PDB file of C-alpha atoms in Angstrom:
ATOM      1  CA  UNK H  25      -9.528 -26.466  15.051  1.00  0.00           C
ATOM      2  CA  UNK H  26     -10.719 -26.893  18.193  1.00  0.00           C
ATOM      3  CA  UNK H  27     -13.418 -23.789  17.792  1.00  0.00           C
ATOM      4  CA  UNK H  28     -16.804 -25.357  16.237  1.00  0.00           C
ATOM      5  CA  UNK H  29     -19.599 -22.601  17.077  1.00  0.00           C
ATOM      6  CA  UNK H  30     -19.016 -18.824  15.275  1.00  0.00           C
ATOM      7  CA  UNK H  31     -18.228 -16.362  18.268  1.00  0.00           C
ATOM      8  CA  UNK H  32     -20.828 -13.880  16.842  1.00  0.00           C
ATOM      9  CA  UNK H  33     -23.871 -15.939  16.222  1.00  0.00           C
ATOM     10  CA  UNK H  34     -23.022 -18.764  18.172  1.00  0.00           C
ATOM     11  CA  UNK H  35     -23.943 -20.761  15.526  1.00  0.00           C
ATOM     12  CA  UNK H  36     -21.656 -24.138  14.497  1.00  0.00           C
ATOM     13  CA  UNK H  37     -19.543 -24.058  11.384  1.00  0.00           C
ATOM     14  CA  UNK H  38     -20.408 -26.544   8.472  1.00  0.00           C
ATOM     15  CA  UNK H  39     -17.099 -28.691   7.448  1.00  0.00           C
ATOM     16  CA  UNK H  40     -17.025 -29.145   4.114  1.00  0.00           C
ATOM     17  CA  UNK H  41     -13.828 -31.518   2.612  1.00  0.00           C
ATOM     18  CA  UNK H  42     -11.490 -29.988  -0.107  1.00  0.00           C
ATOM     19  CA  UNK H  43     -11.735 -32.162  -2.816  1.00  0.00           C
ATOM     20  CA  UNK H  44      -7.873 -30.767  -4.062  1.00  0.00           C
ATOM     21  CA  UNK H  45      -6.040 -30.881  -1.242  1.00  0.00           C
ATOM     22  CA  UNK H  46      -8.578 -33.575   0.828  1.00  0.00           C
ATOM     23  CA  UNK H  47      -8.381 -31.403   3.683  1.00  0.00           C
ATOM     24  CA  UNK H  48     -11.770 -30.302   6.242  1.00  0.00           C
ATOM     25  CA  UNK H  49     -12.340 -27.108   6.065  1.00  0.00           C
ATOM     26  CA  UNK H  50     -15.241 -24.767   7.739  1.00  0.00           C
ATOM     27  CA  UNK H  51     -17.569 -23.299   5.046  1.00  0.00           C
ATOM     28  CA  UNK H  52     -18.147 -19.708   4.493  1.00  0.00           C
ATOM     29  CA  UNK H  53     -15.434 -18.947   6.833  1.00  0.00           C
ATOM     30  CA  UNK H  54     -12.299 -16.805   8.442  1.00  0.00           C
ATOM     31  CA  UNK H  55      -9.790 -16.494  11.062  1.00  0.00           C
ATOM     32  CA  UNK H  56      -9.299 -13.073  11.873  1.00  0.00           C
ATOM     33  CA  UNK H  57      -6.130 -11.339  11.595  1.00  0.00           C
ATOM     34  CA  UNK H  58      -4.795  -7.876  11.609  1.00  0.00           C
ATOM     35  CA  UNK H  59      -4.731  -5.906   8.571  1.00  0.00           C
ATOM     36  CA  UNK H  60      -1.165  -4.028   8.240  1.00  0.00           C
ATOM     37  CA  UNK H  61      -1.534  -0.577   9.288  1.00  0.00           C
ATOM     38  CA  UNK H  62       0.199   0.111   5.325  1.00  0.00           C
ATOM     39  CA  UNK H  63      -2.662  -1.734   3.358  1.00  0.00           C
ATOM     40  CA  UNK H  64      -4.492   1.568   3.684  1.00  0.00           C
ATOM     41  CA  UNK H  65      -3.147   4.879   1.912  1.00  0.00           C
ATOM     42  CA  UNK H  66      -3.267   7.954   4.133  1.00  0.00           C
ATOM     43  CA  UNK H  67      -6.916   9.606   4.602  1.00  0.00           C
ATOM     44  CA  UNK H  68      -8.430  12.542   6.028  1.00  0.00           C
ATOM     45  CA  UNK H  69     -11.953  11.818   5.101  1.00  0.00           C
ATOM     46  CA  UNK H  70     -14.070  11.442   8.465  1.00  0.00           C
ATOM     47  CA  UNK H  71     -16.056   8.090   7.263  1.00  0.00           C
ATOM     48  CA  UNK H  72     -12.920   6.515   5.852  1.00  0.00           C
ATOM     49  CA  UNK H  73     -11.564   6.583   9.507  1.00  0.00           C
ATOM     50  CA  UNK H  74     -14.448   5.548  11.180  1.00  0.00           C
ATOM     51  CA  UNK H  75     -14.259   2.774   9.161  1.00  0.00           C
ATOM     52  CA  UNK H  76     -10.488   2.030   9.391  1.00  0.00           C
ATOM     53  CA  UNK H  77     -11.803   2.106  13.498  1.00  0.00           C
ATOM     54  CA  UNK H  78     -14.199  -0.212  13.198  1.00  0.00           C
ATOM     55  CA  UNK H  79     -12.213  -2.478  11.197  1.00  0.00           C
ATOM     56  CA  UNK H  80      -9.424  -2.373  13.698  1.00  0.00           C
ATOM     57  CA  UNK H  81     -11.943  -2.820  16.900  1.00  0.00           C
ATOM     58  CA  UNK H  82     -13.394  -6.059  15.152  1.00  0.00           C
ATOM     59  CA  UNK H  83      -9.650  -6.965  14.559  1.00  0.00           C
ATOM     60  CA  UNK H  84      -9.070  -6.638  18.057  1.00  0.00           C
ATOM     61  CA  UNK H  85     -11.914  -8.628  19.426  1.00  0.00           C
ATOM     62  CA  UNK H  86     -12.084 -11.421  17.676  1.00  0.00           C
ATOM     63  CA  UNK H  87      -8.236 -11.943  16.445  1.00  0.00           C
ATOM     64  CA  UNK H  88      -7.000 -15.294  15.738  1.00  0.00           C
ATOM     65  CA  UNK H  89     -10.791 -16.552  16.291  1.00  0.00           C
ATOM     66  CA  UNK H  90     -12.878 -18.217  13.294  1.00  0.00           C
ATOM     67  CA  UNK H  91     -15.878 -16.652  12.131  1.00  0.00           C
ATOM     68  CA  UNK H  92     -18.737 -16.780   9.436  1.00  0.00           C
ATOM     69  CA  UNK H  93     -17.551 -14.461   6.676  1.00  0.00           C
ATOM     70  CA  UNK H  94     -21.464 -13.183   6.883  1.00  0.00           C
ATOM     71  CA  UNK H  95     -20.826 -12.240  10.425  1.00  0.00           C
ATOM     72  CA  UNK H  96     -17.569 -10.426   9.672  1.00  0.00           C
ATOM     73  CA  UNK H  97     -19.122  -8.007   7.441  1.00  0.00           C
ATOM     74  CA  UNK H  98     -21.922  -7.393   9.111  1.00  0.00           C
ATOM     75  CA  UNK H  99     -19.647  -6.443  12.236  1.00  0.00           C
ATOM     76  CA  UNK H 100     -17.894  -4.475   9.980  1.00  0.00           C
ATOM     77  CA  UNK H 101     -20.831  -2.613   8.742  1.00  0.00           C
ATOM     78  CA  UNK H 102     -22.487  -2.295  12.355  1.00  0.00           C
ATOM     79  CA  UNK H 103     -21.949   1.498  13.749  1.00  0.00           C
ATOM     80  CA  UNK H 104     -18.870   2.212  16.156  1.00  0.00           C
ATOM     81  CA  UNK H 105     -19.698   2.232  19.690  1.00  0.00           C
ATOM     82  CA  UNK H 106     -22.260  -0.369  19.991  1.00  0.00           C
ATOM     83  CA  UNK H 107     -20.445  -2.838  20.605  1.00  0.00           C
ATOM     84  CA  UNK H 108     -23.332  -4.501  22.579  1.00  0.00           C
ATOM     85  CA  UNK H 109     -25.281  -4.469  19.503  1.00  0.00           C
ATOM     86  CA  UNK H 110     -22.520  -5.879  17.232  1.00  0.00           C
ATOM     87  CA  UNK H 111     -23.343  -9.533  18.669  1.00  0.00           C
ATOM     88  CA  UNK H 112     -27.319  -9.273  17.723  1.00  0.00           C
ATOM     89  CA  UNK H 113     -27.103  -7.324  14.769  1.00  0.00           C
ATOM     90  CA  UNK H 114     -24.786 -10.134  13.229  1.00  0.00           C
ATOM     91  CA  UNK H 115     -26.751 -13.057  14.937  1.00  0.00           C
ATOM     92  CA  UNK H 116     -29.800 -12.168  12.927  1.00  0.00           C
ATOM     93  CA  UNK H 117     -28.144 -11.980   9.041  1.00  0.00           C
ATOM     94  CA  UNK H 118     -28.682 -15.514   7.593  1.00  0.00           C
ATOM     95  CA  UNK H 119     -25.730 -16.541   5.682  1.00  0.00           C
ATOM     96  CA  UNK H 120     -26.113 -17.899   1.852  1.00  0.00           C
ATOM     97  CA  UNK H 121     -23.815 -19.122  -0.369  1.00  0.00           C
ATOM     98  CA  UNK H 122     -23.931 -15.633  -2.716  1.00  0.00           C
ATOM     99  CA  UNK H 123     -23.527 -13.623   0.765  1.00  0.00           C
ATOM    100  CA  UNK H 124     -20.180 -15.717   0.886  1.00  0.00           C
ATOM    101  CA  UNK H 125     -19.188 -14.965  -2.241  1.00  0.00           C
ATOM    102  CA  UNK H 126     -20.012 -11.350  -1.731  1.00  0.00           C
ATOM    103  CA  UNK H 127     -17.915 -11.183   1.536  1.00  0.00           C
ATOM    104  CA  UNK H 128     -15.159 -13.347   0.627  1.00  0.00           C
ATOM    105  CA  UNK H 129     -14.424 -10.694  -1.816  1.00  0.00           C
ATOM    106  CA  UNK H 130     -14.508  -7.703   1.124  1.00  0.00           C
ATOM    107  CA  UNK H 131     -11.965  -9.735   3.320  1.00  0.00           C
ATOM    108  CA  UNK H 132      -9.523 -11.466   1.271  1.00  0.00           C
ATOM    109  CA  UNK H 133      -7.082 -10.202   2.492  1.00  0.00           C
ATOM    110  CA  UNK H 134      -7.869 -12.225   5.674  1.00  0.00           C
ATOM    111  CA  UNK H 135      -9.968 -15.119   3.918  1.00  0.00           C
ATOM    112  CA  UNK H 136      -7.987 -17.971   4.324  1.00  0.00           C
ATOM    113  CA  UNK H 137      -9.191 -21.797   4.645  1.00  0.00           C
ATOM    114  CA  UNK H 138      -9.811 -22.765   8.233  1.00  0.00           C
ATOM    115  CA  UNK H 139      -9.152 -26.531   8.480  1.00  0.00           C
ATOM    116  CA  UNK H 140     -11.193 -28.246  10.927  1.00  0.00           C
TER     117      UNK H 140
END
């Protein structure tokens, strides 16, 4: 892709080549996508909604773009509202290979390879 530097930290993205399919590929990565409205069941609890809110706000501002999969979550986690703050916050997490692990497993429904 022609996007090399993580909207959110403005760091660049490491390629890394897929040995199986001998593709390049970004490391620790995403493209952002919307999450069907039906993935959720129905909820009433206040914090499940502010989540769901946040969720779809990130979703919104960053959809179709690549990111660090550290960076999504920790936009994800950030409080509603601040959206000024949502840039910093994520700009200071440093991203490791078992934060990748742990986040791939929080957005796979949106974790696909992004092929550089």
């Amino acid at each position: 892709p022609n996007q090399k530097i993580c909207p959110v930290c403005q760091e660049k993205f490491e390629s890394v080549q897929d040995e199986e399919t001998d593709k390049w590929m970004y490391a620790g990565s995403l493209r952002v996508s919307l999450t069907p409205e039906s993935s959720d069941p129905p909820s009433t609890n206040p914090s499940e909604l502010e989540r769901r809110q946040r969720r779809a706000d990130v979703e919104q501002r960053f959809l179709n773009q690549i990111v660090h999969q550290s960076c999504y979550k920790s936009l994800l986690m950030s409080r509603p509202n601040s959206s000024s703050n949502l840039i910093s916050s994520s700009s200071s997490s440093t991203s490791s290979k078992e934060e990748s692990k742990e986040s791939s497993s929080i957005v796979s429904v949106k974790a696909e390879p992004t092929l550089s």
